Coordinates of N, CA, C and O in Angstrom, one line a residue:
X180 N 81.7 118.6 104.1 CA 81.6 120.0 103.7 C 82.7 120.4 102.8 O 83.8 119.8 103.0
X181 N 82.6 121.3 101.6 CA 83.2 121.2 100.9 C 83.6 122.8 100.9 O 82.7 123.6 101.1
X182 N 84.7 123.3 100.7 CA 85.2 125.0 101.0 C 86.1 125.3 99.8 O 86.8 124.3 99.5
X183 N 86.3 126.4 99.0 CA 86.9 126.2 98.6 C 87.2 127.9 98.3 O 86.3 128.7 98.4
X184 N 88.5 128.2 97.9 CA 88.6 129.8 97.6 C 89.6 130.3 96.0 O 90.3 129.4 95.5
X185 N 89.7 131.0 95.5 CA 89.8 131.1 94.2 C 91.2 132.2 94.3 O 91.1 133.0 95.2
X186 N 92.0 132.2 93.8 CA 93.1 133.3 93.5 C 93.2 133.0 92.0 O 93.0 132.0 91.3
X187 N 94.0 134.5 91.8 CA 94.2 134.7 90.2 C 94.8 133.5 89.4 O 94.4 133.2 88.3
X188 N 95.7 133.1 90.1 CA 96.5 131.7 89.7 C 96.0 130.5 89.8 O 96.3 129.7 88.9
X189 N 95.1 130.2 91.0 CA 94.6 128.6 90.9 C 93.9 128.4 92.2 O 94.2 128.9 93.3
X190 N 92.9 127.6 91.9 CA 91.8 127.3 92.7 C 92.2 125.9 93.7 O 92.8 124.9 93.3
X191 N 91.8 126.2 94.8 CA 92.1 125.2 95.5 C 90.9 124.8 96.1 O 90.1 125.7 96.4
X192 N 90.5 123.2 96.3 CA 89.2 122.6 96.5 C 89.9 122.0 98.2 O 91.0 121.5 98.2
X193 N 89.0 122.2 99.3 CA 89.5 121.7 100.2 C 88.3 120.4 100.9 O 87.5 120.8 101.8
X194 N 88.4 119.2 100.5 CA 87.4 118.2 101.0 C 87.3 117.5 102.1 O 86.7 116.5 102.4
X195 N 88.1 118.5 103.0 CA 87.9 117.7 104.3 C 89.2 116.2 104.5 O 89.5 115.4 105.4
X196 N 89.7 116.3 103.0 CA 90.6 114.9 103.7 C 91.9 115.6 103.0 O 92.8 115.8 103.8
X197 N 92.0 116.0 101.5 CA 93.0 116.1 101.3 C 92.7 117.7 100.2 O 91.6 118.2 99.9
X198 N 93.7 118.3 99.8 CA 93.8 119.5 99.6 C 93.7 119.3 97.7 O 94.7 118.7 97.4
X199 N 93.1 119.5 96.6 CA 93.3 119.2 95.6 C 93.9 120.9 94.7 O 93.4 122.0 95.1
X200 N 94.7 120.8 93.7 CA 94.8 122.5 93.7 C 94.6 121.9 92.3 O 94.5 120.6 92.1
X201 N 94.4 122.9 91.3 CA 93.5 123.0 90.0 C 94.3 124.1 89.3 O 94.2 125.3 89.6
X202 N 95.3 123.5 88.0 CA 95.9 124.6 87.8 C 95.7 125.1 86.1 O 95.6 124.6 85.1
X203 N 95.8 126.0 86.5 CA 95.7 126.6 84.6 C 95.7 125.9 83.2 O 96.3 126.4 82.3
X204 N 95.4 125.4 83.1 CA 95.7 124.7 81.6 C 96.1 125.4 80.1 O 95.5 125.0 79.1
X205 N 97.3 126.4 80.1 CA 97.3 126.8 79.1 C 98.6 126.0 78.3 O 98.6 124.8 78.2
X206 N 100.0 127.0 77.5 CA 100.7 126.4 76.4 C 101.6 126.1 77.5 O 102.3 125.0 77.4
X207 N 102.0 127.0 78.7 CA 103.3 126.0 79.1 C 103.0 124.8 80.3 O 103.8 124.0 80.9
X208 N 101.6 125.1 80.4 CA 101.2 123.8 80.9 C 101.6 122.1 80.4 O 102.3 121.1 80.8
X209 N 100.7 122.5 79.4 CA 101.0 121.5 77.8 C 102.2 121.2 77.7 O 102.6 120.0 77.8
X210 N 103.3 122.6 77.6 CA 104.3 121.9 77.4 C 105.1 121.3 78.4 O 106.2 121.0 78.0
X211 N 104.9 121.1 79.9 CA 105.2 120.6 80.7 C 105.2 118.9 80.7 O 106.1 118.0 81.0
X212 N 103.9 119.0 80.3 CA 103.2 117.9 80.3 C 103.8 117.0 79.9 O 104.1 116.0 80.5
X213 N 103.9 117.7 78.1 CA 104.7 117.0 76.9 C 106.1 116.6 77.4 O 106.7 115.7 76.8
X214 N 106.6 117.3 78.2 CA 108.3 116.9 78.1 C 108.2 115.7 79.2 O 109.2 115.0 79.4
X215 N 107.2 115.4 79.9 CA 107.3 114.2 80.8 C 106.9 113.2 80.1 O 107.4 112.1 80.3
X216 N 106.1 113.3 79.2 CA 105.9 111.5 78.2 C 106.6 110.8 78.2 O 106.5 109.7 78.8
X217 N 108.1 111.1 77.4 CA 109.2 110.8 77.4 C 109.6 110.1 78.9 O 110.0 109.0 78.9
X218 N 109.5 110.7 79.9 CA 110.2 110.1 80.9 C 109.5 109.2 81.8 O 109.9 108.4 82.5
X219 N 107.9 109.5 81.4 CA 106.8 107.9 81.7 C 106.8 107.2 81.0 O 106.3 106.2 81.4
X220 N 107.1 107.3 79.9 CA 107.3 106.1 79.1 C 109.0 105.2 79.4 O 109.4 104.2 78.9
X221 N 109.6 105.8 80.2 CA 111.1 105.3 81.1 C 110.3 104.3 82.0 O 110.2 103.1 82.0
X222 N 109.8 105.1 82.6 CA 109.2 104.5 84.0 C 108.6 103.1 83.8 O 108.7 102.0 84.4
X223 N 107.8 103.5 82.7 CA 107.1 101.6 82.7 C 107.7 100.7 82.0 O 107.2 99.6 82.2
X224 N 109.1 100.7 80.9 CA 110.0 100.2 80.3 C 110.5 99.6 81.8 O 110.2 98.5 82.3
X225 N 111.1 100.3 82.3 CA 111.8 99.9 83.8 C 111.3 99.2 84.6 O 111.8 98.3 85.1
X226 N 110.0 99.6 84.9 CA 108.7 98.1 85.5 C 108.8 97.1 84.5 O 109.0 96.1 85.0
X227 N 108.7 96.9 83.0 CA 108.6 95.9 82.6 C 110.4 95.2 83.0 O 110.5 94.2 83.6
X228 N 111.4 95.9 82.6 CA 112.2 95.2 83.0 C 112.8 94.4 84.4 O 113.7 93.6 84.4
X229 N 112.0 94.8 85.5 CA 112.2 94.5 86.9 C 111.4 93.4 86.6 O 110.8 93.3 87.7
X230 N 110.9 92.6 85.9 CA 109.8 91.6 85.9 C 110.3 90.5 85.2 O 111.5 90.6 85.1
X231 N 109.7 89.3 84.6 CA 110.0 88.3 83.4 C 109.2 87.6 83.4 O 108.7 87.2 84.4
X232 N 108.8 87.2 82.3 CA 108.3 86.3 81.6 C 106.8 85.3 82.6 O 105.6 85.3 82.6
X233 N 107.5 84.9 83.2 CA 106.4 84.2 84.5 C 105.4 85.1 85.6 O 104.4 84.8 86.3
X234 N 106.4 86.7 85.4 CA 105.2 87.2 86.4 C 104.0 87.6 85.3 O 103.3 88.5 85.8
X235 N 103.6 87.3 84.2 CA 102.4 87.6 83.1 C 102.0 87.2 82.7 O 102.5 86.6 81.7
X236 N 100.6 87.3 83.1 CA 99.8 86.3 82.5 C 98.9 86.6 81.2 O 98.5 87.8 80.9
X237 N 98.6 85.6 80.5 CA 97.8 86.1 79.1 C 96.6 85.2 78.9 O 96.5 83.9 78.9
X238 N 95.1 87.0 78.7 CA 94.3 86.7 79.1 C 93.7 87.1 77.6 O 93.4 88.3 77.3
X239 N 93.5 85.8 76.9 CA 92.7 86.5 75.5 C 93.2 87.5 74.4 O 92.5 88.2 73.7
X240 N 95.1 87.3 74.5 CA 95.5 88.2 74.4 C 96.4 89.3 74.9 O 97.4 89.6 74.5
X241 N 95.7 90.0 76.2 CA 96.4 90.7 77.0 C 96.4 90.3 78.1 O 95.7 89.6 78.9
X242 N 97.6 91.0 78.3 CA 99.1 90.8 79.4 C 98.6 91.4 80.7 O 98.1 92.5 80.7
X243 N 98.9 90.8 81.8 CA 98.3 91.4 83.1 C 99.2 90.7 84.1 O 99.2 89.5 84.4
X244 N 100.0 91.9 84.8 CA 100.8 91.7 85.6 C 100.4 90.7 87.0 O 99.4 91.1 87.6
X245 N 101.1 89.6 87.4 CA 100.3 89.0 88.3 C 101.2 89.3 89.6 O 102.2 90.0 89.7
X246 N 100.7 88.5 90.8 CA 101.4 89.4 91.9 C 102.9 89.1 92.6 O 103.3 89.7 93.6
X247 N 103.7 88.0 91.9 CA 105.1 88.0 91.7 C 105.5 88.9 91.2 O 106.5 89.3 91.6
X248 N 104.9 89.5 90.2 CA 105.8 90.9 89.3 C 105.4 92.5 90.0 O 106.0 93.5 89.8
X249 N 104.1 92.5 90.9 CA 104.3 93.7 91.7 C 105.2 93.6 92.7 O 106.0 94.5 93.0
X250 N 105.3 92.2 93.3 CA 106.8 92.0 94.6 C 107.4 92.8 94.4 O 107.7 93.8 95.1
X251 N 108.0 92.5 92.7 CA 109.6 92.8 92.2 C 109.2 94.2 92.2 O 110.2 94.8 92.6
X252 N 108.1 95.1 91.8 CA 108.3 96.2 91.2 C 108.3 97.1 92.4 O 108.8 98.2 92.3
X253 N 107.7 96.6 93.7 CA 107.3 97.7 94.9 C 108.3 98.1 95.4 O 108.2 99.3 95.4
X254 N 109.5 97.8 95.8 CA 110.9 98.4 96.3 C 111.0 99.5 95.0 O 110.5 100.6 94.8
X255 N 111.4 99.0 94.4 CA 112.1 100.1 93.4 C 111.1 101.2 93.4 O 111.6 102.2 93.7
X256 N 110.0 101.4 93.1 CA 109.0 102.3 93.1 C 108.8 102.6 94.3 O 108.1 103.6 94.4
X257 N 109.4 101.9 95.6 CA 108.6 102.5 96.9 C 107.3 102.5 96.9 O 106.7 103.6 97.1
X258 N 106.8 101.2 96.7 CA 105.1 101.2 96.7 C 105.0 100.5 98.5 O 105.7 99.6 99.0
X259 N 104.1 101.2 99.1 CA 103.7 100.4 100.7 C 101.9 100.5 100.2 O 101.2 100.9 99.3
X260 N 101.8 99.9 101.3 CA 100.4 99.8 101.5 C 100.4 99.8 102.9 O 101.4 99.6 103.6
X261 N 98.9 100.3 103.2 CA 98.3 100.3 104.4 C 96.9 100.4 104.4 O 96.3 100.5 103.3
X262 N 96.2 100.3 106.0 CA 95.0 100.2 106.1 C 94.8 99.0 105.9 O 93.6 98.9 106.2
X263 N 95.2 97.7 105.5 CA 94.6 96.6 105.1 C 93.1 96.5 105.5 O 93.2 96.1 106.7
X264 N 92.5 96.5 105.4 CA 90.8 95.5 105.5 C 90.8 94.0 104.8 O 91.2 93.7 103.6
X265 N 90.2 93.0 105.7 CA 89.6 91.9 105.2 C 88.1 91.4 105.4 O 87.9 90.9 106.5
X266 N 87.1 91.3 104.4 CA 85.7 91.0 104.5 C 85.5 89.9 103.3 O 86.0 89.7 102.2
X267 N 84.4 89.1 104.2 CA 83.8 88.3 103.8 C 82.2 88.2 103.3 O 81.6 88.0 104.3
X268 N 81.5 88.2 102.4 CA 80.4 88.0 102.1 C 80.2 86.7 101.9 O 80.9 86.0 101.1
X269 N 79.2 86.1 102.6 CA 78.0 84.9 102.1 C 77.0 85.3 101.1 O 76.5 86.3 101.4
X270 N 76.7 84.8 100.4 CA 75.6 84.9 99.4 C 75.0 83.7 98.6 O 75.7 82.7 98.5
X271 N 73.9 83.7 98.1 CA 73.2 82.7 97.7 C 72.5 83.2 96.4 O 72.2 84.3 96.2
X272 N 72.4 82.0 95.3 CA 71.2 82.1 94.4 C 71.0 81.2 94.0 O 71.2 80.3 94.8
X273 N 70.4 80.5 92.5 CA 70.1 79.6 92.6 C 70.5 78.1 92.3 O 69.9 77.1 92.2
X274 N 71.9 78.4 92.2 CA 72.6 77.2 92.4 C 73.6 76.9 93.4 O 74.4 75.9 93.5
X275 N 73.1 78.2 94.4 CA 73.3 77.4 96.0 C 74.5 78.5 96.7 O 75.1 79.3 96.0
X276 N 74.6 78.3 97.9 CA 75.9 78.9 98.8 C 77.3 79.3 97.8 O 77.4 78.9 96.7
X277 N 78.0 80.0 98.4 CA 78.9 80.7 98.0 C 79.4 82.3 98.8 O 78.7 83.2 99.2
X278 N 80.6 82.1 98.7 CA 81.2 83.4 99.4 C 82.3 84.1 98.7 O 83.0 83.4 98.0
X279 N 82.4 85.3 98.8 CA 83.5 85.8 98.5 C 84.6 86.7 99.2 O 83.9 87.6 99.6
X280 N 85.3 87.0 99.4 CA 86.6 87.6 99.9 C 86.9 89.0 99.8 O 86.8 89.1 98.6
X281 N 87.1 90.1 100.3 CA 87.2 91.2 99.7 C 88.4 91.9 100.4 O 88.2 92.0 101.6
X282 N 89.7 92.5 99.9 CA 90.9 93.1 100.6 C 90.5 94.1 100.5 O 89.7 94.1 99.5
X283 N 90.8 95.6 101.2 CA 90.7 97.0 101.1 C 92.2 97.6 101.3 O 92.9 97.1 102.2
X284 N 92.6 98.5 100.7 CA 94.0 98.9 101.1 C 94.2 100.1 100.8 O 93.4 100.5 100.0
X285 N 95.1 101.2 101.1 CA 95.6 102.3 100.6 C 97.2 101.6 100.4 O 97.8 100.9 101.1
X286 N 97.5 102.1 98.5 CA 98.5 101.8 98.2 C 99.0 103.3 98.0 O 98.2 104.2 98.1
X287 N 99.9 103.4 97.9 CA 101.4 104.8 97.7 C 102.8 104.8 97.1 O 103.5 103.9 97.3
X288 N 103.2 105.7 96.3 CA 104.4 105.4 96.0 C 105.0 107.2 96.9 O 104.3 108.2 96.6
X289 N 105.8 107.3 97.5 CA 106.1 108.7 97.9 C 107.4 109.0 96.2 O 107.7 110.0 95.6
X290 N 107.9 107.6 96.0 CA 108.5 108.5 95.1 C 107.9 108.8 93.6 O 108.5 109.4 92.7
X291 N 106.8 108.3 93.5 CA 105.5 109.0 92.7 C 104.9 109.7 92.8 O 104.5 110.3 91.8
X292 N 104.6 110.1 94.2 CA 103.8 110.7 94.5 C 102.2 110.4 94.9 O 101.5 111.0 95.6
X293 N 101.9 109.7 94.4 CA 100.9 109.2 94.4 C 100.1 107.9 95.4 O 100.7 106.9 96.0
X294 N 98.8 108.4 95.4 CA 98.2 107.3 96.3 C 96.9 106.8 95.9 O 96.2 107.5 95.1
X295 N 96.6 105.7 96.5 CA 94.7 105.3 95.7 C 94.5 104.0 97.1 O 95.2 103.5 97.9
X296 N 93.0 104.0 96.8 CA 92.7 103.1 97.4 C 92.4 101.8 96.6 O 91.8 102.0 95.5
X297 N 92.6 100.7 96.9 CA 91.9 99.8 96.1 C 91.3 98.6 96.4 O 91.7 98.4 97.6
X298 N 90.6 97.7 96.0 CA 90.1 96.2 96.4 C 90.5 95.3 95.3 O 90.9 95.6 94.2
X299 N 90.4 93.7 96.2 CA 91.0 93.0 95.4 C 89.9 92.0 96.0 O 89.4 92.1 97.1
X300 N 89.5 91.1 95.0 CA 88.2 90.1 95.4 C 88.2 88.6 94.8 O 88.4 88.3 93.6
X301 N 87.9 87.6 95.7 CA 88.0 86.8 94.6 C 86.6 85.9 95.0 O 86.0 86.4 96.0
X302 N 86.0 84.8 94.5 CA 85.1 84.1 95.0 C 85.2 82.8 95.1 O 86.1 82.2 94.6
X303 N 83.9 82.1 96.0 CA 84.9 80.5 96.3 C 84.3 80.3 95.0 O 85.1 79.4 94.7
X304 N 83.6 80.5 94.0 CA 83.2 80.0 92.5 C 84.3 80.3 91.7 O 84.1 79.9 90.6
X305 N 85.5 80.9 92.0 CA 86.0 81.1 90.5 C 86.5 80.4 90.2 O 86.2 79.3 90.7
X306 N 87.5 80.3 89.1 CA 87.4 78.7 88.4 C 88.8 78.3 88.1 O 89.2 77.7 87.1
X307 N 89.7 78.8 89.6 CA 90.6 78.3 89.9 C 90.4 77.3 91.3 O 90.9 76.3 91.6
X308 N 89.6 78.0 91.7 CA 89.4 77.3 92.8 C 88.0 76.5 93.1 O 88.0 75.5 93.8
X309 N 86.8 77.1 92.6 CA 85.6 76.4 92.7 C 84.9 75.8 91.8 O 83.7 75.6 92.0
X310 N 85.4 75.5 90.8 CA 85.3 74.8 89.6 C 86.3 73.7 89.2 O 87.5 73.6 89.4
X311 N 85.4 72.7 88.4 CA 86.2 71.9 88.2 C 85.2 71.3 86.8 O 83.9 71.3 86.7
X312 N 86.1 70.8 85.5 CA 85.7 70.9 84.2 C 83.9 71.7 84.2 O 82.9 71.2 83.8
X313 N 84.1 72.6 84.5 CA 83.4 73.5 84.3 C 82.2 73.6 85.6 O 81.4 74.6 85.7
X314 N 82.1 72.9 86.2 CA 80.9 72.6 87.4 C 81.7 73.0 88.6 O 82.8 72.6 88.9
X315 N 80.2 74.4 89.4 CA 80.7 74.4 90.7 C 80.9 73.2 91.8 O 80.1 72.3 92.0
X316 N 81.7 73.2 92.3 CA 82.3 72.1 93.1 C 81.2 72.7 94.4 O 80.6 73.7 94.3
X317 N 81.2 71.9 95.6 CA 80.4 72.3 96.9 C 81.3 73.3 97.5 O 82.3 73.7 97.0
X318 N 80.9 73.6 98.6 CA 81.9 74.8 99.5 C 82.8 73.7 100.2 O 83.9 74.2 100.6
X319 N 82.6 72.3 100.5 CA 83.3 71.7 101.1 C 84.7 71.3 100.5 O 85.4 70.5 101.1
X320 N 84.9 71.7 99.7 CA 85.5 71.3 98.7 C 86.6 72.2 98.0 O 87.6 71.9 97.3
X321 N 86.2 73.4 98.3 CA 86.8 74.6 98.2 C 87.9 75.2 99.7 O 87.5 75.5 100.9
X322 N 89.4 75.4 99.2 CA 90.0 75.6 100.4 C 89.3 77.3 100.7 O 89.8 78.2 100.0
X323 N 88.7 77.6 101.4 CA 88.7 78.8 102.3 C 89.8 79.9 102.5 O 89.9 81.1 102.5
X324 N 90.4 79.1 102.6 CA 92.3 80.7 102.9 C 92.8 80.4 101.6 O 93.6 81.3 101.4
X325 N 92.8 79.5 100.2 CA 93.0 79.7 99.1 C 92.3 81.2 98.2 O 92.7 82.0 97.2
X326 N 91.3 81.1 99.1 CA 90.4 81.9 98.2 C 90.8 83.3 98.6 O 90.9 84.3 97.9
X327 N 90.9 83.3 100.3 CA 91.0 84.6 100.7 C 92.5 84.7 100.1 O 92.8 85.8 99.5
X328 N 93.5 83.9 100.1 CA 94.8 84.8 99.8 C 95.1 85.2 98.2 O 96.1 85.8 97.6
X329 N 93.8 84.4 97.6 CA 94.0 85.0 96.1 C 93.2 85.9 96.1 O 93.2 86.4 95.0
X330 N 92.3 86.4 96.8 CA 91.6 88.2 96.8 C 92.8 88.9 97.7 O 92.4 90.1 97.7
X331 N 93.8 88.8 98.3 CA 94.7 89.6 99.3 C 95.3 89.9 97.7 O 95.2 91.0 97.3
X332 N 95.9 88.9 96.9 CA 97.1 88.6 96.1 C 96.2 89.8 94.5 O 96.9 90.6 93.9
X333 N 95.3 89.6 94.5 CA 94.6 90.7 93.5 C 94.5 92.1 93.6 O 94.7 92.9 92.7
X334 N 94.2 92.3 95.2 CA 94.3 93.6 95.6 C 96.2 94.1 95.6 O 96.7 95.1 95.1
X335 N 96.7 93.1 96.1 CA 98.2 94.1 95.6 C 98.7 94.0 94.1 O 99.7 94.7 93.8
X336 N 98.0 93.2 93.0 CA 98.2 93.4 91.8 C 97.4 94.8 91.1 O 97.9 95.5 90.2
X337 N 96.3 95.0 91.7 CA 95.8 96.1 91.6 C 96.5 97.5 91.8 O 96.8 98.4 91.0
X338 N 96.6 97.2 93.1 CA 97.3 98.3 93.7 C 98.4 98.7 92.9 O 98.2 99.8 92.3
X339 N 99.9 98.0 92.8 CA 100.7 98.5 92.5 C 100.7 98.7 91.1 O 101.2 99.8 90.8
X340 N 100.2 97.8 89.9 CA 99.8 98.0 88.4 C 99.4 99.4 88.0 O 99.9 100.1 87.1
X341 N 97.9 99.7 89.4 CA 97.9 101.0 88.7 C 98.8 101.8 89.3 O 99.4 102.4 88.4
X342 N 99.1 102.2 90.5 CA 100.1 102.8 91.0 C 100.8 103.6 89.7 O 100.7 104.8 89.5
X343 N 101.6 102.7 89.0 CA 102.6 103.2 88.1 C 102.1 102.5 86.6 O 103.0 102.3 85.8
X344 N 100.8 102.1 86.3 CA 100.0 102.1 85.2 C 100.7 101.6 84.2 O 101.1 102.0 83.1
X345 N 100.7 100.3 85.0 CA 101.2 99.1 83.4 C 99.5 98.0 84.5 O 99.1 96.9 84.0

């Protein structure tokens, strides 16, 4: 159920979980805005420097933080998580059995402010682990907790990347 009440100043949306407020958009808005670029553009200079060379990987070009470089970055940002979830799907088509892994998490930074939920997934087909010169390998063949700890290991690259949006 969704409630919500209006004053001169700003609208507040109440969804039952969290309180969202909606505020004016005019020039000193803007210019609020504007005087923080500058200091988010600090913020992710400062995540790149908590990091090096090995935590990034390059994929066709672009750079994608892997989950040695969120380790390094979650202290300093005060990133936690919680809620963990872990699920598994079996599935089939026509080149046979296959499963995949799925983490759920609420990530946070309190000294961001900010929070998200997110998933991290991996499958026994991908082509670190279920492949080999290009052919899926059998399930027998594929380590099982390889697979799930590189969908655990996705979901906290997720998490904290966007968190503070590098």
């Amino acid at each position: 159920m969704i409630e919500h009440t209006v004053n001169t100043e700003k609208e507040i949306v109440e969804t039952g979980i969290d309180v969202i407020e909606f505020v004016e958009i005019d020039d000193a808005f803007v210019n609020r805005l504007e005087s923080r670029v500058g200091a988010y553009k600090k913020l992710i200079l400062t995540a790149y420097k908590l990091t090096s060379e090995p935590d990034w990987v390059n994929q066709s070009g672009k750079f994608y933080l892997q989950s040695s470089g969120c380790e390094k970055i979650k202290n300093p940002f005060g990133i936690s998580w919680e809620s963990i979830t872990r699920r598994k799907e079996e599935r089939q088509d026509e080149k046979g059995n296959f499963y995949i892994y799925f983490f759920q998490g609420t990530f946070y930074s309190k000294l961001l402010g900010s929070r998200i939920e997110v998933i991290g997934k991996r499958s026994s087909r991908s082509a670190f682990f279920g492949k080999k010169g290009g052919e899926i390998l059998p399930l027998s063949e594929v380590d099982e907790e390889d697979v799930a700890m590189a969908a655990m290991s996705n979901m906290i690259v997720n998490g904290g990347s966007r968190l503070i949006g590098i």
